[in-house]
Amino acid sequence: MARSSIIVIGASAGGVAALRSLAAALPNALSAPVLVVLHIGAYRSELPALLNAAGPLPAKHAEDGETIFPGHIYVAPPDRHMIVADGRLRLLRGPKENCARPAIDPLFRSVAESYGSDAVGVILTGNLNDGALGLFEIKRCGGVAIGQDPNDAAYPEMPRSAAEHVALDYCLPLAEMPELLVELVDRKGKVVVMPKTSSQLDGQEPEIINGQIFERPLTVTCPECGGALKKFEVGSIVKFGCHIGHSYTAEIMATAQFEEMEKVMRAAVRFLNERAEFCLQMAEHNGVAEPDASNDWHAASKQALDRAYKLRDLVEQEWLTPETSHRPVLAPDGSDRARFRG
């Protein structure tokens, strides 16, 4: 089996006790980093301190952009997805996945993408099924997929889902995992990479950037009411209509969509400006009485203003508008002489 250069572990309900037990049995000379996601939401987490107290490996909350070192445990901090990109840890406040942030799947996907067969994924106790898709990606890319024996887990749903949807290499009690993980990171051999699925072979695989999936939207929505639009073709005319009754030709749809997008982005600029002003007022309120708090409010104000400037610059850039640049130009007599703008 190939030398596995990274271990990723996902857990939810019952995970604190399981992770402490695992950390207590890992050696201080472990030749791979250990990345951990526990479903904690936006709540304060003491997990690194608990893991430090439990075993010999140093544990800490991950920091954005830091380098990953063997023999260290990195824990996803509250309200941030943790992924691996270009050999470094990244923290993202992206959309929740499986109602969780941090979630297990983003980390596992990014590790599958970055490490391939040099990855070991582990799913421990927990409810529902976060982690199953990410573990599948690790397995598909040639990595090692491990699940806690559901009968051994305090909450068996998560490891059971992993076993149902992934061809696990190992399914075993928690007590047997430390020895297995040490063996995996020190052993060499051959790993058979799972073939891509049919949807991936026919070009339908979603784009993955920095561990995040960017799927094509399921539909296009109405700029007026937000309802789903259906595309029709009437002769050579393409039109879109929603069930409320709003309808657009393709060109008018493109213009209406662009105007709505610009309105939303300018509203975001306004909100950022207002946040900057609010934070500035709070900084002035704290003043010299609470200098640390005042500095934090000043920093938050500056951050909001910087982002407002960046977003405003983005809105005001030139945009490609094929709906107008390729529209026929009518002659003075009103006839279409197949001349095009642009």
Coordinates of C-alpha atoms in Angstrom, one line a residue:
M1 CA 0.0 0.0 0.0
A2 CA 1.3 3.4 -0.9
R3 CA 2.8 5.6 1.7
S4 CA -0.1 7.8 2.9
S5 CA 1.1 11.4 3.6
I6 CA -2.0 12.8 5.1
I7 CA -4.8 11.6 7.4
V8 CA -8.2 13.3 7.5
I9 CA -10.8 12.5 10.1
G10 CA -14.5 13.5 10.3
A11 CA -16.8 13.2 13.3
S12 CA -20.0 14.7 14.6
A13 CA -22.1 13.6 17.6
G14 CA -20.0 11.6 20.1
G15 CA -16.9 12.9 18.3
V16 CA -15.1 14.6 21.1
A17 CA -14.7 11.4 23.2
A18 CA -13.7 9.4 20.0
L19 CA -11.1 11.9 18.9
R20 CA -9.6 12.1 22.4
S21 CA -9.3 8.3 22.5
L22 CA -7.7 8.3 19.1
A23 CA -5.2 11.1 19.9
A24 CA -4.2 9.4 23.1
A25 CA -3.0 6.3 21.2
L26 CA -1.2 8.0 18.3
P27 CA 2.6 8.1 18.6
N28 CA 4.5 11.4 18.8
A29 CA 6.6 10.4 15.8
L30 CA 3.6 10.0 13.4
S31 CA 5.0 10.7 9.9
A32 CA 1.8 12.4 8.6
P33 CA -0.3 15.4 9.6
V34 CA -3.8 14.8 10.9
L35 CA -6.6 17.1 9.8
V36 CA -9.8 16.9 11.9
V37 CA -13.4 18.3 11.3
L38 CA -15.9 18.1 14.1
H39 CA -19.3 19.5 13.6
I40 CA -19.3 22.5 16.0
G41 CA -21.0 25.2 13.9
A42 CA -20.2 28.7 15.0
Y43 CA -19.7 27.8 18.7
R44 CA -16.5 28.2 20.6
S45 CA -14.4 25.0 20.5
E46 CA -11.9 23.7 23.1
L47 CA -11.1 20.6 21.0
P48 CA -7.4 21.4 20.4
A49 CA -6.8 21.8 24.1
L50 CA -8.6 18.5 24.8
L51 CA -6.5 16.7 22.2
N52 CA -3.3 18.3 23.5
A53 CA -4.1 17.0 26.9
A54 CA -5.1 13.6 25.6
G55 CA -2.0 12.6 23.6
P56 CA 1.5 13.5 22.5
L57 CA 0.8 15.1 19.2
P58 CA 0.5 19.0 19.2
A59 CA -3.0 20.1 18.3
K60 CA -4.3 23.5 17.2
H61 CA -7.0 25.3 15.3
A62 CA -6.0 25.7 11.7
E63 CA -4.9 29.1 10.4
D64 CA -5.6 30.3 6.9
G65 CA -2.6 29.8 4.7
E66 CA -0.4 27.9 7.1
T67 CA 1.9 25.1 6.0
I68 CA 1.0 21.5 7.0
F69 CA 3.6 19.6 9.0
P70 CA 3.7 15.9 9.9
G71 CA 3.1 14.9 13.5
H72 CA 0.6 17.7 14.1
I73 CA -3.2 17.7 14.5
Y74 CA -5.0 20.6 12.7
V75 CA -8.6 21.2 13.8
A76 CA -11.2 23.1 11.7
P77 CA -12.1 26.2 13.7
P78 CA -15.7 27.3 14.4
D79 CA -17.8 28.5 11.4
R80 CA -15.1 27.8 8.8
H81 CA -14.7 25.1 6.2
M82 CA -11.1 23.8 6.3
I83 CA -9.6 22.6 3.0
V84 CA -6.1 21.9 1.6
A85 CA -4.9 23.9 -1.5
D86 CA -1.4 24.0 -2.9
G87 CA 0.0 22.2 0.2
R88 CA -1.5 24.8 2.6
L89 CA -4.5 25.0 4.8
R90 CA -7.3 27.3 3.7
L91 CA -10.2 28.5 5.8
L92 CA -13.4 29.4 4.0
R93 CA -16.7 30.8 5.1
G94 CA -18.4 29.2 2.1
P95 CA -22.0 27.8 2.0
K96 CA -22.9 25.2 4.6
E97 CA -22.8 21.6 3.4
N98 CA -25.1 19.1 4.9
C99 CA -26.3 21.9 7.2
A100 CA -22.8 22.2 8.7
R101 CA -19.9 24.7 8.6
P102 CA -17.2 23.3 9.2
A103 CA -18.3 20.3 7.2
I104 CA -16.4 17.1 6.5
D105 CA -17.0 16.8 2.7
P106 CA -15.1 20.0 1.7
L107 CA -11.9 18.9 3.5
F108 CA -12.1 15.3 2.1
R109 CA -12.7 16.5 -1.4
S110 CA -9.8 18.9 -1.3
V111 CA -7.5 16.2 0.1
A112 CA -8.6 13.7 -2.6
E113 CA -7.8 16.4 -5.2
S114 CA -4.4 17.3 -3.7
Y115 CA -3.1 14.0 -2.4
G116 CA -4.8 11.3 -4.4
S117 CA -3.5 7.9 -3.3
D118 CA -1.4 9.5 -0.5
A119 CA -4.5 10.2 1.6
V120 CA -6.3 8.3 4.3
G121 CA -9.9 9.3 5.1
V122 CA -11.6 8.3 8.4
I123 CA -15.3 8.6 9.3
L124 CA -16.1 8.3 13.0
T125 CA -19.3 8.5 15.1
G126 CA -22.0 11.0 14.1
N127 CA -25.6 11.5 12.9
L128 CA -26.8 11.8 9.3
N129 CA -24.2 11.3 6.5
D130 CA -21.7 14.2 6.1
G131 CA -18.4 12.8 5.0
A132 CA -19.7 9.9 2.8
L133 CA -19.3 11.9 -0.5
G134 CA -15.9 13.2 0.5
L135 CA -14.7 9.7 1.5
F136 CA -16.0 8.4 -1.8
E137 CA -13.7 11.0 -3.6
I138 CA -10.7 9.9 -1.5
K139 CA -11.4 6.3 -2.5
R140 CA -12.0 7.2 -6.1
C141 CA -8.6 8.9 -6.3
G142 CA -6.8 5.9 -4.9
G143 CA -6.7 6.8 -1.2
V144 CA -7.6 4.6 1.8
A145 CA -11.2 4.8 3.1
I146 CA -11.8 3.9 6.7
G147 CA -15.0 3.8 8.7
Q148 CA -15.6 3.2 12.4
D149 CA -17.6 0.0 13.0
P150 CA -21.2 1.3 13.4
N151 CA -21.7 -1.1 16.2
D152 CA -18.7 0.5 18.0
A153 CA -19.9 4.1 17.4
A154 CA -21.9 6.1 19.9
Y155 CA -23.9 7.5 17.0
P156 CA -23.7 5.0 14.1
E157 CA -25.5 6.8 11.3
M158 CA -22.4 8.6 9.8
P159 CA -20.1 5.5 9.7
R160 CA -23.0 3.4 8.5
S161 CA -23.7 5.7 5.6
A162 CA -20.0 5.7 4.7
A163 CA -20.1 1.9 4.6
E164 CA -23.2 1.9 2.5
H165 CA -21.9 4.3 -0.1
V166 CA -18.2 3.7 -0.2
A167 CA -16.2 0.5 -0.7
L168 CA -14.3 0.8 2.6
D169 CA -10.8 -0.6 2.9
Y170 CA -11.3 -1.0 6.6
C171 CA -14.3 -1.0 9.0
L172 CA -13.1 -1.5 12.5
P173 CA -13.6 -0.4 16.1
L174 CA -12.1 2.8 17.3
A175 CA -9.6 1.0 19.5
E176 CA -7.9 -0.6 16.5
M177 CA -7.5 2.5 14.4
P178 CA -4.3 4.0 15.9
E179 CA -2.3 1.0 15.1
L180 CA -3.8 0.8 11.6
L181 CA -3.1 4.5 10.9
V182 CA 0.6 4.1 11.9
E183 CA 0.9 1.1 9.7
L184 CA -0.7 2.9 6.7
V185 CA 1.6 5.9 6.8
D186 CA 4.7 3.7 7.1
R187 CA 3.8 1.0 4.5
K188 CA 4.6 1.0 0.8
G189 CA 3.0 -0.9 -2.1
K190 CA 0.5 -0.6 -4.8
V191 CA -2.9 1.0 -4.7
V192 CA -5.5 0.4 -7.4
V193 CA -7.2 3.7 -8.4
M194 CA -11.0 3.4 -8.8
P195 CA -12.2 4.3 -12.3
K196 CA -14.2 7.4 -12.8
T197 CA -17.9 7.1 -12.9
S198 CA -19.8 7.3 -16.2
S199 CA -20.9 10.9 -15.5
Q200 CA -17.3 11.9 -15.0
L201 CA -16.2 10.1 -18.2
D202 CA -18.8 11.8 -20.3
G203 CA -17.7 15.3 -19.2
Q204 CA -20.3 16.0 -16.6
E205 CA -17.9 16.0 -13.6
P206 CA -18.4 19.3 -11.7
E207 CA -15.5 21.7 -11.5
I208 CA -13.6 21.6 -8.2
I209 CA -11.5 24.7 -7.3
N210 CA -9.7 24.8 -3.9
G211 CA -11.9 21.9 -2.8
Q212 CA -15.2 23.6 -3.5
I213 CA -17.6 22.2 -6.1
F214 CA -19.0 24.6 -8.7
E215 CA -22.0 22.9 -10.2
R216 CA -24.0 24.3 -13.1
P217 CA -27.2 25.8 -11.7
L218 CA -30.3 23.6 -11.9
T219 CA -32.2 26.3 -13.7
V220 CA -32.2 30.0 -14.6
T221 CA -34.6 32.2 -12.5
C222 CA -36.8 35.0 -13.3
P223 CA -35.3 38.5 -12.7
E224 CA -38.7 39.8 -11.7
C225 CA -40.0 37.3 -9.2
G226 CA -37.2 34.7 -8.8
G227 CA -39.3 31.8 -10.1
A228 CA -37.8 29.1 -12.3
L229 CA -37.8 29.9 -16.0
K230 CA -38.5 27.4 -18.8
K231 CA -36.9 27.9 -22.2
F232 CA -39.1 27.9 -25.3
E233 CA -38.2 28.1 -29.0
V234 CA -40.7 29.7 -31.3
G235 CA -39.3 29.4 -34.8
S236 CA -35.8 31.0 -34.5
I237 CA -36.8 33.0 -31.4
V238 CA -35.7 31.8 -28.0
K239 CA -37.8 32.9 -25.1
F240 CA -38.0 32.2 -21.4
G241 CA -41.2 32.2 -19.2
C242 CA -42.0 31.5 -15.5
H243 CA -45.2 30.1 -14.0
I244 CA -46.2 33.5 -12.8
G245 CA -46.4 34.7 -16.4
H246 CA -43.3 36.8 -16.8
S247 CA -41.7 36.1 -20.2
Y248 CA -38.6 37.4 -22.0
T249 CA -36.9 37.0 -25.3
A250 CA -33.3 35.8 -24.9
E251 CA -31.9 39.3 -25.4
I252 CA -34.3 41.0 -23.0
M253 CA -33.8 38.2 -20.5
A254 CA -30.0 38.8 -20.7
T255 CA -30.5 42.5 -20.1
A256 CA -32.9 42.1 -17.3
Q257 CA -30.6 39.5 -15.6
F258 CA -27.7 41.9 -15.9
E259 CA -29.6 44.8 -14.4
E260 CA -30.7 42.6 -11.5
M261 CA -27.2 41.4 -10.9
E262 CA -25.9 45.0 -10.9
K263 CA -28.6 46.1 -8.5
V264 CA -27.7 43.3 -6.1
M265 CA -24.0 44.0 -6.2
R266 CA -24.6 47.7 -5.7
A267 CA -26.8 46.9 -2.7
A268 CA -23.9 44.8 -1.3
V269 CA -21.6 47.9 -1.7
R270 CA -24.2 49.9 0.2
F271 CA -24.3 47.3 3.0
L272 CA -20.5 47.3 3.3
N273 CA -20.4 51.0 3.4
E274 CA -23.0 51.0 6.2
R275 CA -21.1 48.3 8.1
A276 CA -17.9 50.4 7.8
E277 CA -19.8 53.4 9.3
F278 CA -21.4 51.4 12.0
C279 CA -18.1 49.9 13.1
L280 CA -16.5 53.4 13.0
Q281 CA -19.2 54.7 15.3
M282 CA -18.6 51.8 17.7
A283 CA -14.9 52.5 17.7
E284 CA -15.5 56.1 18.6
H285 CA -17.9 55.1 21.3
N286 CA -15.3 52.8 23.0
G287 CA -12.6 55.5 22.5
V288 CA -9.8 55.6 25.1
A289 CA -11.9 53.8 27.7
E290 CA -11.5 50.5 25.9
P291 CA -8.6 50.8 23.5
D292 CA -8.5 47.1 22.5
A293 CA -12.2 47.1 21.6
S294 CA -11.8 50.4 19.8
N295 CA -9.0 49.0 17.7
D296 CA -11.0 45.9 16.8
W297 CA -13.9 48.1 15.6
H298 CA -11.5 50.3 13.6
A299 CA -10.1 47.1 11.9
A300 CA -13.6 45.8 11.1
S301 CA -14.5 49.2 9.6
K302 CA -11.4 49.3 7.5
Q303 CA -12.0 45.7 6.3
A304 CA -15.6 46.5 5.3
L305 CA -14.5 49.7 3.4
D306 CA -11.7 47.9 1.6
R307 CA -14.2 45.2 0.4
A308 CA -16.7 47.9 -0.6
Y309 CA -14.1 49.5 -2.8
K310 CA -13.1 46.2 -4.4
L311 CA -16.8 45.2 -5.1
R312 CA -17.5 48.7 -6.5
D313 CA -14.5 48.3 -8.8
L314 CA -15.8 44.9 -9.9
V315 CA -19.3 46.3 -10.7
E316 CA -17.9 49.2 -12.7
Q317 CA -15.6 47.1 -14.8
E318 CA -16.5 46.4 -18.5
W319 CA -18.8 43.4 -18.9
L320 CA -19.2 41.2 -21.9
T321 CA -22.7 41.8 -23.4
P322 CA -23.2 39.5 -26.4
E323 CA -26.9 40.2 -26.2
T324 CA -26.2 43.7 -27.6
S325 CA -22.9 43.3 -29.4
H326 CA -24.3 40.8 -32.0
R327 CA -27.7 42.4 -32.5
P328 CA -28.6 43.2 -36.2
V329 CA -28.4 46.8 -37.2
L330 CA -31.4 48.0 -39.2
A331 CA -30.9 50.1 -42.3
P332 CA -32.6 53.5 -42.6
D333 CA -35.5 51.9 -44.4
G334 CA -36.0 49.5 -41.5
S335 CA -34.7 46.4 -43.3
D336 CA -32.3 44.0 -41.8
R337 CA -29.2 43.9 -43.9
A338 CA -27.4 41.3 -41.8
R339 CA -25.0 43.9 -40.5
F340 CA -23.9 43.3 -36.9
R341 CA -22.5 45.5 -34.2
G342 CA -19.1 44.8 -32.7

